[in-house]
Structure formats: C-alpha cells, structure tokens
Tab-separated table of C-alpha atoms in Angstrom:
chain	number	residue	atom	x	y	z
A	251	MET	CA	73.479	131.221	75.215
A	252	HIS	CA	69.951	129.858	75.523
A	253	MET	CA	69.478	127.061	78.030
A	254	ASN	CA	66.434	124.811	78.135
A	255	TRP	CA	65.911	125.178	81.874
A	256	ASN	CA	64.017	127.317	84.319
A	257	PHE	CA	64.218	128.440	87.940
A	258	PHE	CA	61.465	128.683	90.476
A	259	GLN	CA	61.981	130.068	93.947
A	260	LYS	CA	59.762	128.766	96.677
A	261	ARG	CA	58.023	131.443	98.724
A	262	ASN	CA	60.544	133.154	101.022
A	263	LEU	CA	60.187	136.456	99.166
A	264	ASN	CA	61.516	138.427	102.149
A	265	PHE	CA	64.970	136.856	101.882
A	266	PRO	CA	65.651	135.952	98.242
A	267	PHE	CA	69.375	136.778	98.403
A	268	LEU	CA	70.768	133.297	97.814
A	269	PHE	CA	68.367	132.772	94.928
A	270	PHE	CA	69.355	136.030	93.225
A	271	LEU	CA	73.040	135.273	93.692
A	272	VAL	CA	72.628	131.879	92.011
A	273	CYS	CA	70.599	133.307	89.122
A	274	ARG	CA	73.082	136.130	88.589
A	275	ARG	CA	76.007	133.721	88.411
A	276	LEU	CA	74.178	131.554	85.866
A	277	GLY	CA	72.611	134.367	83.857
A	278	ALA	CA	69.190	132.787	84.396
A	279	GLU	CA	65.818	134.357	85.094
A	280	LEU	CA	63.086	133.511	87.575
A	281	GLY	CA	60.315	131.302	86.244
A	282	LYS	CA	56.804	132.700	86.272
A	283	SER	CA	54.758	131.181	89.073
A	284	VAL	CA	52.475	132.208	91.906
A	285	VAL	CA	52.426	130.661	95.384
A	286	TYR	CA	49.895	131.875	97.920
A	287	GLN	CA	47.711	130.844	100.839
A	288	GLU	CA	43.930	130.567	100.521
A	289	THR	CA	41.778	132.135	103.218
A	290	ASN	CA	41.351	128.683	104.778
A	291	GLY	CA	45.122	128.196	104.976
A	292	GLU	CA	45.478	125.882	101.977
A	293	THR	CA	48.444	126.413	99.662
A	294	ARG	CA	47.882	127.070	95.980
A	295	VAL	CA	50.539	127.014	93.252
A	296	GLU	CA	50.049	128.242	89.687
A	297	ILE	CA	52.691	127.838	86.975
A	298	LYS	CA	52.382	130.793	84.581
A	299	GLU	CA	54.454	129.511	81.653
A	300	SER	CA	55.134	126.316	79.730
A	301	VAL	CA	57.706	123.998	81.339
A	302	ARG	CA	57.159	121.013	79.032
A	303	GLY	CA	60.399	119.138	78.426
A	304	GLN	CA	62.492	121.512	80.542
A	305	ASP	CA	64.884	121.042	83.457
A	306	ILE	CA	63.336	122.823	86.431
A	307	PHE	CA	65.349	123.853	89.472
A	308	ILE	CA	63.311	124.753	92.564
A	309	ILE	CA	65.490	126.730	94.961
A	310	GLN	CA	64.142	126.408	98.488
A	311	THR	CA	65.804	128.110	101.426
A	312	ILE	CA	63.884	127.031	104.507
A	313	PRO	CA	62.358	129.996	106.409
A	314	ARG	CA	61.049	129.975	109.982
A	315	ASP	CA	57.756	128.295	109.035
A	316	VAL	CA	59.278	124.957	108.087
A	317	ASN	CA	56.058	122.985	107.609
A	318	THR	CA	54.512	125.557	105.274
A	319	ALA	CA	57.731	125.675	103.257
A	320	VAL	CA	57.775	121.896	102.899
A	321	MET	CA	54.145	121.798	101.793
A	322	GLU	CA	54.708	124.548	99.223
A	323	LEU	CA	57.738	122.675	97.878
A	324	LEU	CA	55.723	119.469	97.502
A	325	ILE	CA	52.834	121.213	95.755
A	326	MET	CA	55.117	123.111	93.382
A	327	ALA	CA	57.018	119.938	92.478
A	328	TYR	CA	53.740	118.143	91.792
A	329	ALA	CA	52.463	121.069	89.702
A	330	LEU	CA	55.618	120.968	87.578
A	331	LYS	CA	55.340	117.201	87.230
A	332	THR	CA	51.776	117.427	85.937
A	333	ALA	CA	52.934	120.217	83.577
A	334	CYS	CA	55.297	117.685	81.937
A	335	ALA	CA	58.646	119.068	83.096
A	336	ARG	CA	61.477	116.772	82.045
A	337	ASN	CA	63.464	116.892	85.290
A	338	ILE	CA	62.572	118.549	88.603
A	339	ILE	CA	65.619	119.251	90.748
A	340	GLY	CA	65.201	120.535	94.276
A	341	VAL	CA	67.983	122.846	95.438
A	342	ILE	CA	67.549	122.637	99.222
A	343	PRO	CA	70.749	123.895	100.884
A	344	TYR	CA	69.463	123.092	104.383
A	345	PHE	CA	67.401	119.912	104.365
A	346	PRO	CA	64.613	120.160	106.982
A	347	TYR	CA	63.950	117.429	109.556
A	348	SER	CA	67.507	116.139	109.077
A	349	LYS	CA	67.922	115.814	112.851
A	350	GLN	CA	65.002	113.380	112.927
A	351	SER	CA	66.868	110.690	111.018
A	352	LYS	CA	67.067	108.110	113.830
A	353	MET	CA	64.474	106.215	115.807
A	354	ARG	CA	63.836	107.757	119.232
A	355	LYS	CA	61.489	106.069	121.696
A	356	ARG	CA	58.157	105.490	119.914
A	357	GLY	CA	58.724	108.293	117.445
A	358	SER	CA	59.402	108.050	113.749
A	359	ILE	CA	62.165	108.719	111.242
A	360	VAL	CA	60.553	111.852	109.809
A	361	CYS	CA	63.446	112.512	107.432
A	362	LYS	CA	62.700	109.210	105.645
A	363	LEU	CA	59.030	110.188	105.388
A	364	LEU	CA	59.955	113.547	103.831
A	365	ALA	CA	62.265	111.839	101.331
A	366	SER	CA	59.404	109.565	100.228
A	367	MET	CA	57.026	112.514	99.920
A	368	LEU	CA	59.461	114.465	97.738
A	369	ALA	CA	59.871	111.457	95.422
A	370	LYS	CA	56.107	110.984	95.204
A	371	ALA	CA	55.621	114.690	94.441
A	372	GLY	CA	57.849	114.376	91.387
A	373	LEU	CA	61.379	115.450	92.332
A	374	THR	CA	64.048	113.571	90.358
A	375	HIS	CA	67.192	114.955	91.996
A	376	ILE	CA	68.209	116.984	95.055
A	377	ILE	CA	71.136	119.308	95.646
A	378	THR	CA	71.744	119.927	99.329
A	379	MET	CA	74.623	120.856	101.621
A	380	ASP	CA	76.138	119.268	104.721
A	381	LEU	CA	73.393	116.849	105.678
A	382	HIS	CA	73.271	116.347	109.442
A	383	GLN	CA	73.849	112.628	108.872
A	384	LYS	CA	75.372	111.503	105.567
A	385	GLU	CA	73.350	108.283	105.741
A	386	ILE	CA	70.239	110.360	104.962
A	387	GLN	CA	71.167	110.048	101.271
A	388	GLY	CA	70.096	106.411	101.508
A	389	PHE	CA	66.507	107.476	102.271
A	390	PHE	CA	66.005	108.702	98.712
A	391	SER	CA	65.093	106.724	95.613
A	392	PHE	CA	66.769	109.305	93.337
A	393	PRO	CA	70.217	110.969	93.239
A	394	VAL	CA	71.260	113.317	96.062
A	395	ASP	CA	74.318	115.565	95.803
A	396	ASN	CA	75.462	116.458	99.319
A	397	LEU	CA	77.790	119.422	98.752
A	398	ARG	CA	80.221	120.704	101.400
A	399	ALA	CA	80.580	124.215	102.775
A	400	SER	CA	83.911	123.524	104.497
A	401	PRO	CA	86.097	124.945	101.653
A	402	PHE	CA	84.366	128.327	102.057
A	403	LEU	CA	84.646	128.286	105.842
A	404	LEU	CA	88.298	127.253	105.661
A	405	GLN	CA	88.939	130.126	103.284
A	406	TYR	CA	87.239	132.502	105.734
A	407	ILE	CA	89.514	131.314	108.541
A	408	GLN	CA	92.623	131.886	106.438
A	409	GLU	CA	91.610	135.291	105.106
A	410	GLU	CA	89.486	136.880	107.854
A	411	ILE	CA	90.879	135.631	111.170
A	412	PRO	CA	94.070	137.513	112.065
A	413	ASN	CA	96.926	135.306	113.253
A	414	TYR	CA	94.897	132.145	112.594
A	415	ARG	CA	98.112	130.121	112.841
A	416	ASN	CA	97.796	130.592	116.594
A	417	ALA	CA	94.339	129.010	116.562
A	418	VAL	CA	93.097	125.632	117.717
A	419	ILE	CA	90.060	123.867	116.245
A	420	VAL	CA	87.548	122.854	118.918
A	421	ALA	CA	84.803	120.220	118.941
A	422	LYS	CA	82.194	121.182	121.539
A	423	SER	CA	81.389	117.504	122.080
A	424	PRO	CA	82.935	114.169	121.089
A	425	ASP	CA	80.187	113.845	118.445
A	426	ALA	CA	81.732	116.739	116.497
A	427	ALA	CA	85.310	115.490	116.790
A	428	LYS	CA	85.551	114.091	113.256
A	429	ARG	CA	84.478	117.360	111.671
A	430	ALA	CA	86.883	119.307	113.885
A	431	GLN	CA	89.711	116.911	113.062
A	432	SER	CA	89.097	117.451	109.338
A	433	TYR	CA	89.386	121.228	109.765
A	434	ALA	CA	92.498	120.900	111.945
A	435	GLU	CA	94.285	118.619	109.480
A	436	ARG	CA	93.550	120.883	106.517
A	437	LEU	CA	94.704	124.018	108.340
A	438	ARG	CA	97.629	122.249	110.074
A	439	LEU	CA	96.319	123.395	113.443
A	440	GLY	CA	95.872	121.785	116.841
A	441	LEU	CA	92.690	120.053	117.962
A	442	ALA	CA	90.762	120.253	121.230
A	443	VAL	CA	87.638	118.410	122.343
A	444	ILE	CA	85.264	119.439	125.124
A	445	HIS	CA	84.123	116.332	126.970
A	446	GLY	CA	81.544	115.847	129.702
A	447	GLU	CA	78.970	118.523	128.968
A	448	ALA	CA	75.962	118.542	131.250
A	449	GLN	CA	73.249	118.058	128.630
A	450	CYS	CA	72.670	114.791	126.817
A	451	THR	CA	74.154	114.533	123.349
A	452	GLU	CA	72.317	113.024	120.435
A	453	LEU	CA	74.150	109.714	120.731
A	454	ASP	CA	73.365	109.432	124.451
A	455	MET	CA	69.598	109.779	124.141
A	456	ASP	CA	67.720	106.761	125.437
A	457	ASP	CA	66.419	104.674	122.580
A	458	GLY	CA	63.457	103.677	124.741
A	459	ARG	CA	61.873	101.127	122.431
A	460	HIS	CA	60.221	98.989	125.143
A	461	SER	CA	57.411	97.008	123.608
A	462	PRO	CA	55.420	96.063	125.593
A	463	PRO	CA	56.238	98.615	128.327
A	464	MET	CA	58.398	97.366	131.163
A	465	VAL	CA	56.418	96.038	134.115
A	466	LYS	CA	57.722	96.085	137.669
A	467	ASN	CA	58.221	92.684	139.323
A	468	ALA	CA	57.498	90.924	136.060
A	469	THR	CA	58.326	87.234	135.957
A	470	VAL	CA	61.097	86.536	133.452
A	471	HIS	CA	62.003	83.079	132.221
A	472	PRO	CA	65.519	82.261	133.459
A	473	GLY	CA	66.620	81.339	129.985
A	474	LEU	CA	65.688	84.801	128.658
A	475	GLU	CA	67.431	86.860	131.330
A	476	LEU	CA	69.746	89.396	129.647
A	477	PRO	CA	72.714	91.215	131.183
A	478	LEU	CA	71.791	94.686	132.416
A	479	MET	CA	73.203	97.625	130.446
A	480	MET	CA	74.876	99.999	132.895
A	481	ALA	CA	73.728	103.613	132.714
A	482	LYS	CA	76.189	106.203	131.433
A	483	GLU	CA	77.622	108.698	133.859
A	484	LYS	CA	79.149	111.830	132.374
A	485	PRO	CA	82.539	112.840	133.744
A	486	PRO	CA	83.279	116.393	134.911
A	487	ILE	CA	83.659	118.865	132.039
A	488	THR	CA	87.178	118.740	130.669
A	489	VAL	CA	88.965	120.161	127.633
A	490	VAL	CA	91.179	117.615	125.924
A	491	GLY	CA	93.866	119.749	124.294
A	492	ASP	CA	95.644	123.004	125.031
A	493	VAL	CA	93.737	126.255	124.326
A	494	GLY	CA	95.656	128.561	126.667
A	495	GLY	CA	96.728	131.765	124.916
A	496	ARG	CA	95.174	130.567	121.639
A	497	ILE	CA	92.311	131.479	119.340
A	498	ALA	CA	89.556	128.861	119.713
A	499	ILE	CA	87.477	128.027	116.615
A	500	ILE	CA	84.434	125.858	117.394
A	501	VAL	CA	83.124	124.045	114.296
A	502	ASP	CA	79.810	122.256	113.734
A	503	ASP	CA	77.238	121.707	110.971
A	504	ILE	CA	74.188	123.432	112.539
A	505	ILE	CA	73.864	126.250	115.039
A	506	ASP	CA	70.287	126.550	116.236
A	507	ASP	CA	69.826	126.652	120.012
A	508	VAL	CA	73.077	128.313	121.014
A	509	GLU	CA	73.193	127.412	124.710
A	510	SER	CA	75.735	124.625	124.155
A	511	PHE	CA	77.963	126.919	122.088
A	512	VAL	CA	77.769	129.669	124.724
A	513	ALA	CA	78.624	127.164	127.469
A	514	ALA	CA	81.562	125.872	125.415
A	515	ALA	CA	82.813	129.434	124.937
A	516	GLU	CA	82.737	130.048	128.699
A	517	ILE	CA	84.749	126.881	129.319
A	518	LEU	CA	87.321	127.849	126.708
A	519	LYS	CA	87.648	131.324	128.235
A	520	GLU	CA	88.289	129.750	131.612
A	521	ARG	CA	90.981	127.555	130.030
A	522	GLY	CA	92.790	130.611	128.633
A	523	ALA	CA	91.512	131.094	125.058
A	524	TYR	CA	91.652	134.810	124.288
A	525	LYS	CA	89.341	134.865	121.261
A	526	ILE	CA	86.494	132.510	120.334
A	527	TYR	CA	84.880	131.924	116.953
A	528	VAL	CA	81.940	129.657	116.161
A	529	MET	CA	81.629	128.338	112.596
A	530	ALA	CA	78.753	126.317	111.158
A	531	THR	CA	77.207	125.645	107.771
A	532	HIS	CA	73.561	126.235	108.705
A	533	GLY	CA	72.768	129.256	110.871
A	534	ILE	CA	69.187	128.622	111.957
A	535	LEU	CA	69.646	130.757	115.096
A	536	SER	CA	66.190	130.209	116.563
A	537	ALA	CA	64.457	131.945	119.450
A	538	GLU	CA	66.788	134.029	121.619
A	539	ALA	CA	69.964	132.995	119.793
A	540	PRO	CA	71.041	136.521	118.667
A	541	ARG	CA	70.680	137.940	122.192
A	542	LEU	CA	72.503	135.028	123.799
A	543	ILE	CA	75.356	135.318	121.317
A	544	GLU	CA	75.618	139.086	121.857
A	545	GLU	CA	75.838	138.629	125.629
A	546	SER	CA	78.247	135.669	125.502
A	547	SER	CA	82.019	135.264	125.357
A	548	VAL	CA	81.792	134.387	121.652
A	549	ASP	CA	83.580	136.994	119.555
A	550	GLU	CA	82.131	136.008	116.176
A	551	VAL	CA	79.657	133.510	114.704
A	552	VAL	CA	80.285	132.611	111.066
A	553	VAL	CA	77.589	130.803	109.069
A	554	THR	CA	76.754	130.395	105.391
A	555	ASN	CA	73.655	131.701	103.620
A	556	THR	CA	71.970	128.289	103.298
A	557	VAL	CA	69.304	129.597	105.711
A	558	PRO	CA	68.000	133.204	105.701
A	559	HIS	CA	69.210	134.997	108.834
A	560	GLU	CA	69.235	138.695	107.945
A	561	VAL	CA	66.950	139.574	110.873
A	562	GLN	CA	69.285	137.814	113.298
A	563	LYS	CA	72.262	139.733	111.851
A	564	LEU	CA	70.478	143.009	112.544
A	565	GLN	CA	69.960	141.895	116.143
A	566	CYS	CA	73.543	140.711	116.644
A	567	PRO	CA	76.510	142.240	114.765
A	568	LYS	CA	78.683	139.294	115.828
A	569	ILE	CA	76.985	137.146	113.168
A	570	LYS	CA	78.857	137.028	109.834
A	571	THR	CA	77.818	135.361	106.573
A	572	VAL	CA	79.817	133.379	104.017
A	573	ASP	CA	78.306	133.115	100.533
A	574	ILE	CA	78.077	129.590	99.081
A	575	SER	CA	76.127	130.487	95.921
A	576	LEU	CA	79.209	129.728	93.794
A	577	ILE	CA	79.183	125.982	94.468
A	578	LEU	CA	75.376	125.751	94.124
A	579	SER	CA	75.553	127.544	90.777
A	580	GLU	CA	78.273	125.240	89.509
A	581	ALA	CA	76.354	122.153	90.663
A	582	ILE	CA	73.234	123.351	88.830
A	583	ARG	CA	75.206	124.075	85.656
A	584	ARG	CA	76.889	120.675	85.689
A	585	ILE	CA	73.666	118.757	86.307
A	586	HIS	CA	71.882	120.618	83.520
A	587	ASN	CA	74.740	119.990	81.066
A	588	GLY	CA	75.179	116.360	82.110
A	589	GLU	CA	78.743	116.948	83.338
A	590	SER	CA	80.532	115.076	86.101
A	591	MET	CA	80.126	116.363	89.671
A	592	ALA	CA	83.495	114.944	90.762
A	593	TYR	CA	85.177	118.364	90.514
A	594	LEU	CA	82.982	119.650	93.359
A	595	PHE	CA	84.086	116.817	95.636
A	596	ARG	CA	87.866	117.082	95.203
A	597	ASN	CA	89.762	116.038	98.341
A	598	ILE	CA	86.456	115.426	100.161
A	599	THR	CA	86.620	112.424	102.480
A	600	VAL	CA	83.953	110.451	104.322
A	601	ASP	CA	84.580	112.419	107.523
A	602	ASP	CA	84.085	115.846	105.896
C-alpha cells in the first residue's frame, strides 16, 4: 500500500535503533536527506527528494549533544517547510529542556522558548512521551500527543520480575508519589514513599525572584509589611510503608544523575528490601551513571529506548531496555490516516 508520507531521521546515526524499529513496523523507508556540520560548526541540511504535499515525520532521539540536536531539528523542519511539505510532525520521544519548565530565580522557562522555536521552524504537530510536566503541552500553539510508556513498563514487571506479587512500588520522593500510586493501583501492590532526602527536590528550590534585590536594614512602610515565610526544614529520612522482605520497585519518569536513586536503594536495603529495581521512561544516564549503578545496591535499571543508551548498557549489564516503538508506530499511522488517538490513551488518567 502506497502512503503519501515520508520519514526523516535527525542525525544520531550511531544509534538509529528506535528509528529502524518504527520504520519496520510501518513498512516505510527513510527519506533522502543530508545533515552535516560545516568546518565553522554551522549545520547544513539538504533535502534530496520532493516532499511537496506530503506528511513528513522527523524522528529525533536526543543524543548527548542536546543543543546540536535541537538546532539540526529546527533547520530540518524549516527546510521541509520551505520545500512545501503539507504537514511536518516531530516525533521526539524525550523532549529536551523539559526540566526547565518553571521559573527559577532570574532564569527563564527554556521549554517555552523551545516550543515557540519549533512552531516558528514549521512543525505542525509533535508526538512525545511522558513529558516531565504535563502542563508543557500548553506551551505549544499546535497539537501535542503526550504518549505514556507505563503500559510497557507494567508489562515488564509482570513478565520479567519473578514473584512480583511480593513487590512494593516505591516513590523516591514525595514528588513522585502520584506516579508510584498509579503503578501500585494497576498492579494491586503496596506503596512506599521515601521522605526527607538530604538534597533539595524540584518543588523545594527557592524561587528567588527578588526585584530589586533585598537590601539589609531597608526601611519598609508599616502598611506594606508582609508575614515572613518560614524556611522549610527536612525531617530525618524515613520510609513511609513496609518494604521488609519485599521486592522494591522505584518508579520515575527520568533517570539521569543516579545519586538519588542509589541513595534510595541503600535506604531500602537497610529497611529490609531484598531486591531493588529502578524503572523510568527516559534513561539519559549521564556522566558516571553506569559505574554508580554497577557499584550500587540496585539489582536492575529498566528504561525504554526513547533515548539512545547502548554505550551505557555495555558499561553496566544491570541496565535493561524496553522497546516502545509499537506505540510510536501506531501514533504515526493514526495521525497520517486522520484516525482518532483515543485508543492509545485508554484507561490513562491525569496522574499517569
């Protein structure tokens, strides 16, 4: 069956596995294009075939060099726009800068900036997975389909973890409690929450928007004197819930710097958990993550292939991969054929 669409993969030629899996499921071929760096570091994109009136899907798995990947994506989208493509859909399983979606001190909401840049470049739709904050969808002026990886991870728990009925789902901080509760309710398992970790969580970071800066001994009009907000004081580390003699499964959306996961695993071991799994959608696993995981009490780290991590797997055999190409392929097929996406969101709630 001939389909009036085309696929372009952005850069990332060293780890094209997700792209090839998607194309194989759809029976589609790679579009003809060239992406390369000039000697001065500028990015150049050349489209080598006609895309006039076609639906174009740019599959972008974010490699280590995030900024270069983003720039290449923008330039390719703009090249396809000027070549008169009908629709340009970005398939970005892990959306970069998603952690910078809130105002911190005198910083900026970079995720909103990136959303505006993608719209200006010519994208008309985005398919992504497990955004760090679901409110990010509101940054875009075009449709965003935020797919979920949880059905695949739940299936892994049921099929690959022996005696999973003796497991307890763990949130390594109160921030992750909703996600952990969703997993626990679907698997009919217990829930535990680690509370009082030493490092600051995202919600505890000082907003810091003092403008103008605070001045010592400044004279304040009595009528403008505001009550002082008391500083937070973290309690000693505690585990709310019983993990003794159980399998502990820590769930989150992103695993990048693994220190907090390693610390959580040590606490759970001390509380009597005899086996510890860590499960996340996006396995960025930066810096020394493979070594730290290998030397830790974590028995297995399970992530999906939204982000290339084959090098990390070679460094640490504890890292396992779950393939999510099936749901991406089905989303692409439905968007191209103008079918409803509701089937892909069955039984998905706001907290998932």
